[in-house]
Amino acid sequence: MNVGERLTDQNFPESPEKATLEGKNKFLGFWLFLGGETVLFATLFGTYLGLRNSFGKGPEASEIFQLPMVFAATIILLTSSLTSVYAVLALKENRVKAMRGWLFVTLLLGLSFLGLEIYEFIHYVHEGHTFTSGAFGSAFYTLVGFHGGHVLFGCLWLSTLLIRNSGRGLTLYNSPKYYLFALYWHFVDVVWVFIFTVVYLLGKVG
Amino acid sequence: MSNAHAANKSSLWDWLTTVDHKKIGILYLISGGFFFLIGGLEALLIRIQLMKPENTFLTGDLYNQVLTMHGTTMIFLAAMPIIFAFMNAVVPLQIGARDVAFPFLNSLGFWLFFFGGVLLNLSWFLGGAPDAGWTAYAPLSTTSSGSGLDFYVLGLQIAGAGTLIGGINFLVTIINMRAPGMTFMRMPLFTWTAFITSGLILFAFPALTIGFFLLMFDRVFEANFFDASMGGNPIIWEHIFWIFGHPEVYILILPAFGIISEVVSTFSKKRLFGYSAMVFATVLIGFLGFMVWAHHMFTVGLGPVANSIFAVATMAIAIPTGVKIFNWVFTLWGGQIRFTTANLFAVGFIPTFVMGGVTGVMLAAAPADYQYHDSYFVVAHFHYVIVGGLVLGLFAGLYYWYPRMFGKMLNETIGKWNFWTFFIGFHLTFFPQHFLGLMGMPRRYFTYPEGFGLGSMNFISTIGAFFMTIGTILFVYNIIITHAKGKMVSGDPWDGRTLEWAIPNPTPHYNFLQTPLVRGLDALWIEKMAGNKKMTPAEPVGDIHMPNNSILPFIMSLGFFIAGFGFIYFNKGGALALVAIIVGLGIGLVCMFLRSWIDDHGYHIHKKDLPKEDKGADL
Amino acid sequence: MAGNEHTNSVHRHSSLQKKIKLKQERRQHNVSFVMMILLTILSFASIMSDAISDTVAILFIIVLACVQVFFQLYIWMHLGHKGHEFPMWGIASGLFIAALTVGTLIGLIW
Amino acid sequence: MKRWLRLGRIVPIFGLMLLGLMGCGNPQMSALQPQGKGAEAAYDLMILSLVVMVVVLVIVFLLFTYVLIKFRKRKGDDSIPEQVEGNHMLELLWTGIPIVLLIILAVPTVMTTFDLAVTEKAASGEEGEEAKKDAPMTVKVTAHQFWWEFEYPELGVVTAQELYLPVDTRTNVELSSADVIHSFWIPSISGKMDTNPGDKLVNKMWLHPEEIGTFQGACAELCGDAHALMYFQVKVVSQEKFDAWVESMKTVKFADASSDVSEGQKIFENNCLQCHAVGDKGGKVGPALTGFGDNEKVAGILDHNKENIMKWINNPHDVKPGNNMPDFNFDDAQLDALSDYLLGLETAK
Ligand code: HEA
Ligand code: HEA
Ligand code: CUA
Ligand SMILES: [Cu+2]
């Protein structure tokens, strides 16, 4: 069978994402990449925590943070993580339509998260909390912005995946791609859980 | 995309698009070697300036640039790529694989490194090189005028991304692509060290990536990470740099340990003594390597508790390293030691590295380091471990694997001259520097007064550097002679023990006609002892799947290179810089998009186009 | 690589068994989602309410965040499943170095 | 210092070897000729570690030489050596011995680390009899690109480039920087410590010189173009001399131009006072010049004579590239007057 061939219910492997050596490599390589990303974000978190009380010329964290909005963003991202789980479940059952549907929902949720974040940033900038207003500002926008960048990249990636494979079924070639995307998305969500806790909730107590 | 036949051509286009790990290895070797010459030239300038007191050959400003570029070039653009050259050339062969896990990414990793290195070095022609030392401590690095440090940040950022990609590639290759029977505890030690080094890369480089971003944001976008007057804290940079920086030195030395293990065992005709202990020591060094970084910061003011903890943790690394040293000595013990050039370098490595290692332990004694730190004693220490360790190891590896990489053997007579001039020159250069440091000569000094009595030692040191230059030139000459006059040798010229010697010369495109079956440590040696002429195959001859060449990695790296320029000139270049950023990043993104869009299934070499049977290394 | 593309892992198996397994998984996923939402609300509440002292609240929310990470990694990303030994090592090492880094940047910069 | 740490001195052969090899270096700036308690503590540790390392080196080198000579391949001998896998006893041995050696080194390392640190207690003089007797005085060191400022807050004295210390007394030092990171190092008196920018990152250490004399201080952290020229002098004097110096530094007053002053002083007031302080007047951008006439060096590196002062004033950048004093364009007469004035800024007489 050719890797590009559409899978049928008859020849469908248990884990289509790991059924080829290429798939196995991608799977492992991506997990290891996430291990590296852990250090990447840890460095950002560390920097942020080291500087979180150095407001410079900007306002203090507790004065500006908009917790309800951030809370909403958190729920949105969590939900999108769930929908991507559903997509993976569908992938494992060769239900292409369902999978694409869930992924589409994931994309929408991701985009609305981004929208909220941009709105939030604009709001902060108006309050005088900017990238250059002090060490805290720099650290905040860098950490949260890096995460936002990851979400944005995820959305671009997912869009490409969905468009490229529209009208195509699952193959041994494209299932690892879907699976990897889901891993990525979960990871981005994990990072957000910490941002919510360490940046926003901690910011309120000071 | 190209096709099956492109692989056999050797045109420029083929080199730009290749995804063959053997060719990428050669690309790494050539560019790493070139940067080594540049870095060496810079070292010579340093030594000439310091030859006599109050010399005026270089100004303070220029000296700082030369010094910074010497350190940076040597570490990031010479040592690491040459290590990657060996990993590419050897690891897949040693584990009996036809390829690496991610051929495309492998090529991308190379081109990112290459363009990053070029970007950094272009600073010489565009208003001055970086001048804050290879450690780029803030706020000197954030306030330094000119664009030098912007080149540093962006050049290394791009090159570093390439390194990270390379690291992941080798981790996955080693985990997933081993031939049947090649268990972890049967892997040759070079593969083991490549594995651990890749792991260190994976976890150390992301910290540096962020560090560079912070530095860039401070410099280019007026962020305040390291500006104390705005609440920033320059110590954060020091930590981030050394959280990366210390693992980095083990990233450098571990592969050299691997090379020495292979060479010593081959040329004493013995199995490596204490193989499992060697593996364990490698893992332990990698692990401990992450917990000692603050020994570079003893004088920063971290307080006695932190200093004590890091001092003791640092000393602990001497234990697994010692295990390695003694295991090498006992591998030689009772052997039939052949002093080929490769082995000369290896046995030169052992005592020299021990000297560098023990001065490292002296540095680890924190209160004594209050005296050593930032003095020539440290310079002596790290050149002993880097030049006396890593570089001698790399030379050993070059002489050893040259027939595998290029099919020809380097000239042994010139090789021996190469060794002795370099080795003697090395000790002449760096041994006196221990005393210079203790006599109160700080490092990174472009000059020193007449009356301090530092002149004679410095002079000896400079003479030594010229000897090393002769050694290096002899090596270059050796390469030229070898390619002009040398003859092709058999696939197993050294009576090797490991799988890379089980294949004919030149190495076929697909490495192994039939994947070999591995029956123990030193797989080839086992077959030889069993009276077999070649490896037992694990599969019949069949179609071989190969990846397609691609120009995308080159173009993608070019895109980031262009974007790098944009960031460098963001504050001075106006609209043009912005255009460069957008276009550059755009090119990068479009390439990623294309890679995602175009299905790339590779191609097959058909059975009928392959030899009928595996002939082995045509002994 | 040649030959061994997928032949060894493509094997058909009882679709009923598979269905049951996936159904179980789905339930797990739903439960962990609800848990995660609850945990988020809990942390949110513990910070917003004045009843809990700040230090306790900080410790509490950090523990909750770690629990959530566990859910994500183990249930949603299947980190505990067979065939995830190396990913496990990768993430564990990453977390270890992450802890060192964060600890240092909080504790060792005055 | 704990007495048994001096153990290192029982093996002076190694120390001698070291010293012999290098003709001692310059006693004013060599870490090998300690003239203060901090440098001594470090020196003891250096010798101890050196001994340990020489032991290691000797073992490895002997083994190694033996092996290389004994087991080299002889012509015609094509036998295949026994393929030894390993030897647990041996491996245990060479794990165990280094551990012991490292413990021998680690214990004094940790102890000395704490001895050399300035704890809160010691700083406030509460740490038992000895610390009280020492009655620590504090010097605030501020590093600048590329000069050193020394302030004695308790004594109300500010000076630059030359640090006065009373002999046989412990002085606490608070280190910080006005710009980038520098490092404060007087090799023969004590190890170095960094000067970090910002008031949050102030470092503390102590100095305890034991010999009278002038010592060389240097900057040990790359800080810019003239990093290599950022020397300072440390003058260790008797307590009486020190007190006298403080007294005279405090009495210097800068006389206004309204009174009858020299030509040199007028030029100084018009061009230099905005950056340089003399006595109670002047800016803080450049080094205070109050006792400048007594100094041993100009700008920390040039010999202290009229010629060099003149050279410095008109072309400071030829001497120290990248420093923050502007070039001036005085004619010879003005230079002459100005440097006479500067040379007259004496306190010690
Ligand atoms: C390949 C690179 C490499 C390697 C392998 C090492 C190895 C070691 N290094 Fe080195 N080091 C550098 C590269 C390297 N270093 C660089 C580049 C710098 C300067 C960076 C800069 O500031 O620019 C530096 C700086 C540096 C410092 C900071 C100095 C300062 O700036 O003040 C310290 C301090 O602890 C240190 C310690 C050590 C130790 C303990 C080891 C150990 O791993 C050594 C272990 C080996 C042995 C000990 C020998 C063999 C062992 C035996 C024979 C067993 C018996 C031995 C004993 C009981 C002692 N190094
Ligand atoms: C892999 C790392 C590596 C290597 C191989 C070397 C190799 C050498 N280094 Fe080092 N060095 C560093 C890494 C390295 N270095 C680092 C990290 C620093 C610290 C930087 C900092 O403080 O920021 C440093 C600093 C450093 C200093 C201290 C400067 C100072 O503090 O002021 C000195 C001084 O002697 C020095 C000398 C040398 C010499 C003589 C060699 C020799 O071994 C070089 C031998 C090679 C040659 C001599 C090449 C021969 C040249 C030719 C054949 C001509 C080429 C021709 C063309 C290109 C056309 N180096
Ligand atoms: Cu100040 Cu170097
Ligand atoms: Cu280190």
PDB file of N, CA and C in Angstrom, chain C residues 15-82:
ATOM      1  N   SER C  15     -13.375  -4.574  15.643  1.00  0.00           N
ATOM      2  CA  SER C  15     -13.793  -3.181  15.738  1.00  0.00           C
ATOM      3  C   SER C  15     -14.636  -2.952  16.993  1.00  0.00           C
ATOM      4  N   LEU C  16     -15.189  -4.033  17.509  1.00  0.00           N
ATOM      5  CA  LEU C  16     -15.997  -3.872  18.707  1.00  0.00           C
ATOM      6  C   LEU C  16     -15.107  -3.479  19.889  1.00  0.00           C
ATOM      7  N   GLN C  17     -14.044  -4.263  20.044  1.00  0.00           N
ATOM      8  CA  GLN C  17     -13.081  -3.971  21.090  1.00  0.00           C
ATOM      9  C   GLN C  17     -12.619  -2.527  21.028  1.00  0.00           C
ATOM     10  N   LYS C  18     -12.313  -2.140  19.820  1.00  0.00           N
ATOM     11  CA  LYS C  18     -11.798  -0.799  19.616  1.00  0.00           C
ATOM     12  C   LYS C  18     -12.840   0.228  20.012  1.00  0.00           C
ATOM     13  N   LYS C  19     -14.069  -0.053  19.636  1.00  0.00           N
ATOM     14  CA  LYS C  19     -15.145   0.893  19.949  1.00  0.00           C
ATOM     15  C   LYS C  19     -15.261   1.089  21.449  1.00  0.00           C
ATOM     16  N   ILE C  20     -15.202  -0.038  22.164  1.00  0.00           N
ATOM     17  CA  ILE C  20     -15.341   0.048  23.617  1.00  0.00           C
ATOM     18  C   ILE C  20     -14.206   0.890  24.194  1.00  0.00           C
ATOM     19  N   LYS C  21     -13.028   0.610  23.711  1.00  0.00           N
ATOM     20  CA  LYS C  21     -11.864   1.324  24.226  1.00  0.00           C
ATOM     21  C   LYS C  21     -12.007   2.827  23.987  1.00  0.00           C
ATOM     22  N   LEU C  22     -12.408   3.151  22.781  1.00  0.00           N
ATOM     23  CA  LEU C  22     -12.525   4.568  22.452  1.00  0.00           C
ATOM     24  C   LEU C  22     -13.625   5.227  23.257  1.00  0.00           C
ATOM     25  N   LYS C  23     -14.660   4.430  23.543  1.00  0.00           N
ATOM     26  CA  LYS C  23     -15.757   4.998  24.304  1.00  0.00           C
ATOM     27  C   LYS C  23     -15.288   5.338  25.716  1.00  0.00           C
ATOM     28  N   GLN C  24     -14.539   4.391  26.267  1.00  0.00           N
ATOM     29  CA  GLN C  24     -13.972   4.648  27.586  1.00  0.00           C
ATOM     30  C   GLN C  24     -13.114   5.904  27.569  1.00  0.00           C
ATOM     31  N   GLU C  25     -12.281   5.975  26.563  1.00  0.00           N
ATOM     32  CA  GLU C  25     -11.403   7.125  26.458  1.00  0.00           C
ATOM     33  C   GLU C  25     -12.192   8.414  26.420  1.00  0.00           C
ATOM     34  N   ARG C  26     -13.262   8.367  25.624  1.00  0.00           N
ATOM     35  CA  ARG C  26     -14.057   9.576  25.488  1.00  0.00           C
ATOM     36  C   ARG C  26     -14.591  10.015  26.841  1.00  0.00           C
ATOM     37  N   ARG C  27     -15.040   9.007  27.624  1.00  0.00           N
ATOM     38  CA  ARG C  27     -15.577   9.384  28.923  1.00  0.00           C
ATOM     39  C   ARG C  27     -14.484  10.022  29.783  1.00  0.00           C
ATOM     40  N   GLN C  28     -13.317   9.395  29.767  1.00  0.00           N
ATOM     41  CA  GLN C  28     -12.181   9.969  30.512  1.00  0.00           C
ATOM     42  C   GLN C  28     -11.938  11.411  30.100  1.00  0.00           C
ATOM     43  N   HIS C  29     -11.945  11.616  28.820  1.00  0.00           N
ATOM     44  CA  HIS C  29     -11.666  12.960  28.319  1.00  0.00           C
ATOM     45  C   HIS C  29     -12.699  13.951  28.809  1.00  0.00           C
ATOM     46  N   ASN C  30     -13.961  13.529  28.774  1.00  0.00           N
ATOM     47  CA  ASN C  30     -15.001  14.444  29.231  1.00  0.00           C
ATOM     48  C   ASN C  30     -14.843  14.758  30.708  1.00  0.00           C
ATOM     49  N   VAL C  31     -14.562  13.716  31.469  1.00  0.00           N
ATOM     50  CA  VAL C  31     -14.389  13.936  32.906  1.00  0.00           C
ATOM     51  C   VAL C  31     -13.240  14.905  33.157  1.00  0.00           C
ATOM     52  N   SER C  32     -12.139  14.667  32.454  1.00  0.00           N
ATOM     53  CA  SER C  32     -10.999  15.540  32.743  1.00  0.00           C
ATOM     54  C   SER C  32     -11.297  16.967  32.294  1.00  0.00           C
ATOM     55  N   PHE C  33     -12.077  17.112  31.260  1.00  0.00           N
ATOM     56  CA  PHE C  33     -12.441  18.474  30.857  1.00  0.00           C
ATOM     57  C   PHE C  33     -13.227  19.165  31.966  1.00  0.00           C
ATOM     58  N   VAL C  34     -14.232  18.451  32.487  1.00  0.00           N
ATOM     59  CA  VAL C  34     -15.024  19.042  33.564  1.00  0.00           C
ATOM     60  C   VAL C  34     -14.131  19.368  34.754  1.00  0.00           C
ATOM     61  N   MET C  35     -13.249  18.434  35.063  1.00  0.00           N
ATOM     62  CA  MET C  35     -12.337  18.675  36.181  1.00  0.00           C
ATOM     63  C   MET C  35     -11.511  19.938  35.951  1.00  0.00           C
ATOM     64  N   MET C  36     -11.018  20.068  34.734  1.00  0.00           N
ATOM     65  CA  MET C  36     -10.154  21.204  34.470  1.00  0.00           C
ATOM     66  C   MET C  36     -10.908  22.512  34.589  1.00  0.00           C
ATOM     67  N   ILE C  37     -12.124  22.505  34.100  1.00  0.00           N
ATOM     68  CA  ILE C  37     -12.929  23.726  34.250  1.00  0.00           C
ATOM     69  C   ILE C  37     -13.141  24.025  35.732  1.00  0.00           C
ATOM     70  N   LEU C  38     -13.456  22.961  36.483  1.00  0.00           N
ATOM     71  CA  LEU C  38     -13.672  23.162  37.912  1.00  0.00           C
ATOM     72  C   LEU C  38     -12.423  23.707  38.591  1.00  0.00           C
ATOM     73  N   LEU C  39     -11.311  23.099  38.260  1.00  0.00           N
ATOM     74  CA  LEU C  39     -10.059  23.555  38.875  1.00  0.00           C
ATOM     75  C   LEU C  39      -9.806  25.019  38.559  1.00  0.00           C
ATOM     76  N   THR C  40     -10.041  25.380  37.311  1.00  0.00           N
ATOM     77  CA  THR C  40      -9.829  26.773  36.926  1.00  0.00           C
ATOM     78  C   THR C  40     -10.715  27.694  37.757  1.00  0.00           C
ATOM     79  N   ILE C  41     -11.981  27.293  37.878  1.00  0.00           N
ATOM     80  CA  ILE C  41     -12.892  28.129  38.663  1.00  0.00           C
ATOM     81  C   ILE C  41     -12.438  28.206  40.105  1.00  0.00           C
ATOM     82  N   LEU C  42     -11.976  27.068  40.607  1.00  0.00           N
ATOM     83  CA  LEU C  42     -11.511  27.014  41.986  1.00  0.00           C
ATOM     84  C   LEU C  42     -10.348  27.977  42.213  1.00  0.00           C
ATOM     85  N   SER C  43      -9.370  27.924  41.334  1.00  0.00           N
ATOM     86  CA  SER C  43      -8.231  28.833  41.526  1.00  0.00           C
ATOM     87  C   SER C  43      -8.704  30.266  41.437  1.00  0.00           C
ATOM     88  N   PHE C  44      -9.528  30.507  40.465  1.00  0.00           N
ATOM     89  CA  PHE C  44     -10.052  31.855  40.277  1.00  0.00           C
ATOM     90  C   PHE C  44     -10.727  32.326  41.563  1.00  0.00           C
ATOM     91  N   ALA C  45     -11.572  31.441  42.100  1.00  0.00           N
ATOM     92  CA  ALA C  45     -12.320  31.821  43.305  1.00  0.00           C
ATOM     93  C   ALA C  45     -11.391  32.035  44.488  1.00  0.00           C
ATOM     94  N   SER C  46     -10.399  31.163  44.607  1.00  0.00           N
ATOM     95  CA  SER C  46      -9.545  31.282  45.797  1.00  0.00           C
ATOM     96  C   SER C  46      -8.758  32.578  45.780  1.00  0.00           C
ATOM     97  N   ILE C  47      -8.478  33.085  44.604  1.00  0.00           N
ATOM     98  CA  ILE C  47      -7.779  34.359  44.536  1.00  0.00           C
ATOM     99  C   ILE C  47      -8.742  35.515  44.768  1.00  0.00           C
ATOM    100  N   MET C  48      -9.931  35.404  44.191  1.00  0.00           N
ATOM    101  CA  MET C  48     -10.882  36.510  44.288  1.00  0.00           C
ATOM    102  C   MET C  48     -11.455  36.655  45.689  1.00  0.00           C
ATOM    103  N   SER C  49     -11.598  35.516  46.385  1.00  0.00           N
ATOM    104  CA  SER C  49     -12.229  35.619  47.701  1.00  0.00           C
ATOM    105  C   SER C  49     -11.201  36.108  48.725  1.00  0.00           C
ATOM    106  N   ASP C  50     -11.672  36.772  49.745  1.00  0.00           N
ATOM    107  CA  ASP C  50     -10.775  37.280  50.768  1.00  0.00           C
ATOM    108  C   ASP C  50     -10.591  36.292  51.901  1.00  0.00           C
ATOM    109  N   ALA C  51     -11.346  35.185  51.825  1.00  0.00           N
ATOM    110  CA  ALA C  51     -11.346  34.246  52.941  1.00  0.00           C
ATOM    111  C   ALA C  51      -9.990  33.559  53.109  1.00  0.00           C
ATOM    112  N   ILE C  52      -9.323  33.281  51.971  1.00  0.00           N
ATOM    113  CA  ILE C  52      -8.060  32.539  52.052  1.00  0.00           C
ATOM    114  C   ILE C  52      -6.897  33.520  52.035  1.00  0.00           C
ATOM    115  N   SER C  53      -5.919  33.278  52.880  1.00  0.00           N
ATOM    116  CA  SER C  53      -4.763  34.179  52.906  1.00  0.00           C
ATOM    117  C   SER C  53      -3.963  34.031  51.613  1.00  0.00           C
ATOM    118  N   ASP C  54      -3.269  35.082  51.270  1.00  0.00           N
ATOM    119  CA  ASP C  54      -2.602  35.105  49.963  1.00  0.00           C
ATOM    120  C   ASP C  54      -1.593  33.984  49.788  1.00  0.00           C
ATOM    121  N   THR C  55      -0.791  33.756  50.810  1.00  0.00           N
ATOM    122  CA  THR C  55       0.243  32.724  50.661  1.00  0.00           C
ATOM    123  C   THR C  55      -0.375  31.355  50.416  1.00  0.00           C
ATOM    124  N   VAL C  56      -1.398  31.047  51.194  1.00  0.00           N
ATOM    125  CA  VAL C  56      -2.072  29.766  51.002  1.00  0.00           C
ATOM    126  C   VAL C  56      -2.642  29.704  49.591  1.00  0.00           C
ATOM    127  N   ALA C  57      -3.298  30.792  49.205  1.00  0.00           N
ATOM    128  CA  ALA C  57      -3.928  30.820  47.883  1.00  0.00           C
ATOM    129  C   ALA C  57      -2.894  30.595  46.789  1.00  0.00           C
ATOM    130  N   ILE C  58      -1.724  31.214  46.936  1.00  0.00           N
ATOM    131  CA  ILE C  58      -0.702  31.074  45.890  1.00  0.00           C
ATOM    132  C   ILE C  58      -0.274  29.620  45.767  1.00  0.00           C
ATOM    133  N   LEU C  59       0.038  29.018  46.907  1.00  0.00           N
ATOM    134  CA  LEU C  59       0.431  27.609  46.881  1.00  0.00           C
ATOM    135  C   LEU C  59      -0.675  26.771  46.251  1.00  0.00           C
ATOM    136  N   PHE C  60      -1.885  27.054  46.691  1.00  0.00           N
ATOM    137  CA  PHE C  60      -3.041  26.291  46.240  1.00  0.00           C
ATOM    138  C   PHE C  60      -3.181  26.367  44.716  1.00  0.00           C
ATOM    139  N   ILE C  61      -3.137  27.563  44.167  1.00  0.00           N
ATOM    140  CA  ILE C  61      -3.369  27.666  42.722  1.00  0.00           C
ATOM    141  C   ILE C  61      -2.217  27.043  41.943  1.00  0.00           C
ATOM    142  N   ILE C  62      -1.025  27.077  42.494  1.00  0.00           N
ATOM    143  CA  ILE C  62       0.082  26.457  41.764  1.00  0.00           C
ATOM    144  C   ILE C  62      -0.085  24.941  41.748  1.00  0.00           C
ATOM    145  N   VAL C  63      -0.524  24.396  42.877  1.00  0.00           N
ATOM    146  CA  VAL C  63      -0.802  22.955  42.896  1.00  0.00           C
ATOM    147  C   VAL C  63      -1.896  22.633  41.888  1.00  0.00           C
ATOM    148  N   LEU C  64      -2.940  23.430  41.877  1.00  0.00           N
ATOM    149  CA  LEU C  64      -4.031  23.171  40.932  1.00  0.00           C
ATOM    150  C   LEU C  64      -3.527  23.217  39.490  1.00  0.00           C
ATOM    151  N   ALA C  65      -2.655  24.183  39.200  1.00  0.00           N
ATOM    152  CA  ALA C  65      -2.126  24.270  37.837  1.00  0.00           C
ATOM    153  C   ALA C  65      -1.382  22.991  37.480  1.00  0.00           C
ATOM    154  N   CYS C  66      -0.631  22.475  38.443  1.00  0.00           N
ATOM    155  CA  CYS C  66       0.119  21.250  38.160  1.00  0.00           C
ATOM    156  C   CYS C  66      -0.826  20.082  37.911  1.00  0.00           C
ATOM    157  N   VAL C  67      -1.903  20.033  38.675  1.00  0.00           N
ATOM    158  CA  VAL C  67      -2.876  18.962  38.457  1.00  0.00           C
ATOM    159  C   VAL C  67      -3.431  19.047  37.037  1.00  0.00           C
ATOM    160  N   GLN C  68      -3.729  20.260  36.625  1.00  0.00           N
ATOM    161  CA  GLN C  68      -4.260  20.431  35.274  1.00  0.00           C
ATOM    162  C   GLN C  68      -3.273  19.961  34.222  1.00  0.00           C
ATOM    163  N   VAL C  69      -2.003  20.264  34.453  1.00  0.00           N
ATOM    164  CA  VAL C  69      -0.988  19.816  33.508  1.00  0.00           C
ATOM    165  C   VAL C  69      -0.987  18.299  33.432  1.00  0.00           C
ATOM    166  N   PHE C  70      -1.133  17.695  34.589  1.00  0.00           N
ATOM    167  CA  PHE C  70      -1.189  16.238  34.627  1.00  0.00           C
ATOM    168  C   PHE C  70      -2.334  15.730  33.750  1.00  0.00           C
ATOM    169  N   PHE C  71      -3.494  16.327  33.915  1.00  0.00           N
ATOM    170  CA  PHE C  71      -4.646  15.916  33.093  1.00  0.00           C
ATOM    171  C   PHE C  71      -4.325  16.021  31.610  1.00  0.00           C
ATOM    172  N   GLN C  72      -3.798  17.186  31.254  1.00  0.00           N
ATOM    173  CA  GLN C  72      -3.494  17.406  29.835  1.00  0.00           C
ATOM    174  C   GLN C  72      -2.533  16.353  29.329  1.00  0.00           C
ATOM    175  N   LEU C  73      -1.413  16.207  30.045  1.00  0.00           N
ATOM    176  CA  LEU C  73      -0.356  15.336  29.540  1.00  0.00           C
ATOM    177  C   LEU C  73      -0.793  13.882  29.542  1.00  0.00           C
ATOM    178  N   TYR C  74      -1.396  13.448  30.633  1.00  0.00           N
ATOM    179  CA  TYR C  74      -1.657  12.021  30.760  1.00  0.00           C
ATOM    180  C   TYR C  74      -2.944  11.583  30.098  1.00  0.00           C
ATOM    181  N   ILE C  75      -3.972  12.399  30.201  1.00  0.00           N
ATOM    182  CA  ILE C  75      -5.238  11.944  29.646  1.00  0.00           C
ATOM    183  C   ILE C  75      -5.389  12.415  28.205  1.00  0.00           C
ATOM    184  N   TRP C  76      -5.169  13.675  27.969  1.00  0.00           N
ATOM    185  CA  TRP C  76      -5.407  14.180  26.614  1.00  0.00           C
ATOM    186  C   TRP C  76      -4.265  13.861  25.668  1.00  0.00           C
ATOM    187  N   MET C  77      -3.062  13.869  26.208  1.00  0.00           N
ATOM    188  CA  MET C  77      -1.935  13.601  25.309  1.00  0.00           C
ATOM    189  C   MET C  77      -1.410  12.178  25.465  1.00  0.00           C
ATOM    190  N   HIS C  78      -2.049  11.391  26.286  1.00  0.00           N
ATOM    191  CA  HIS C  78      -1.745   9.953  26.429  1.00  0.00           C
ATOM    192  C   HIS C  78      -0.311   9.681  26.827  1.00  0.00           C
ATOM    193  N   LEU C  79       0.273  10.558  27.602  1.00  0.00           N
ATOM    194  CA  LEU C  79       1.690  10.386  27.911  1.00  0.00           C
ATOM    195  C   LEU C  79       1.961   9.082  28.653  1.00  0.00           C
ATOM    196  N   GLY C  80       0.949   8.589  29.371  1.00  0.00           N
ATOM    197  CA  GLY C  80       1.190   7.357  30.120  1.00  0.00           C
ATOM    198  C   GLY C  80       1.078   6.101  29.272  1.00  0.00           C
ATOM    199  N   HIS C  81       0.531   6.235  28.061  1.00  0.00           N
ATOM    200  CA  HIS C  81       0.274   5.045  27.245  1.00  0.00           C
ATOM    201  C   HIS C  81       1.544   4.355  26.782  1.00  0.00           C
ATOM    202  N   LYS C  82       1.355   3.121  26.339  1.00  0.00           N
ATOM    203  CA  LYS C  82       2.463   2.363  25.782  1.00  0.00           C
ATOM    204  C   LYS C  82       3.025   3.106  24.567  1.00  0.00           C
TER     205      LYS C  82
END
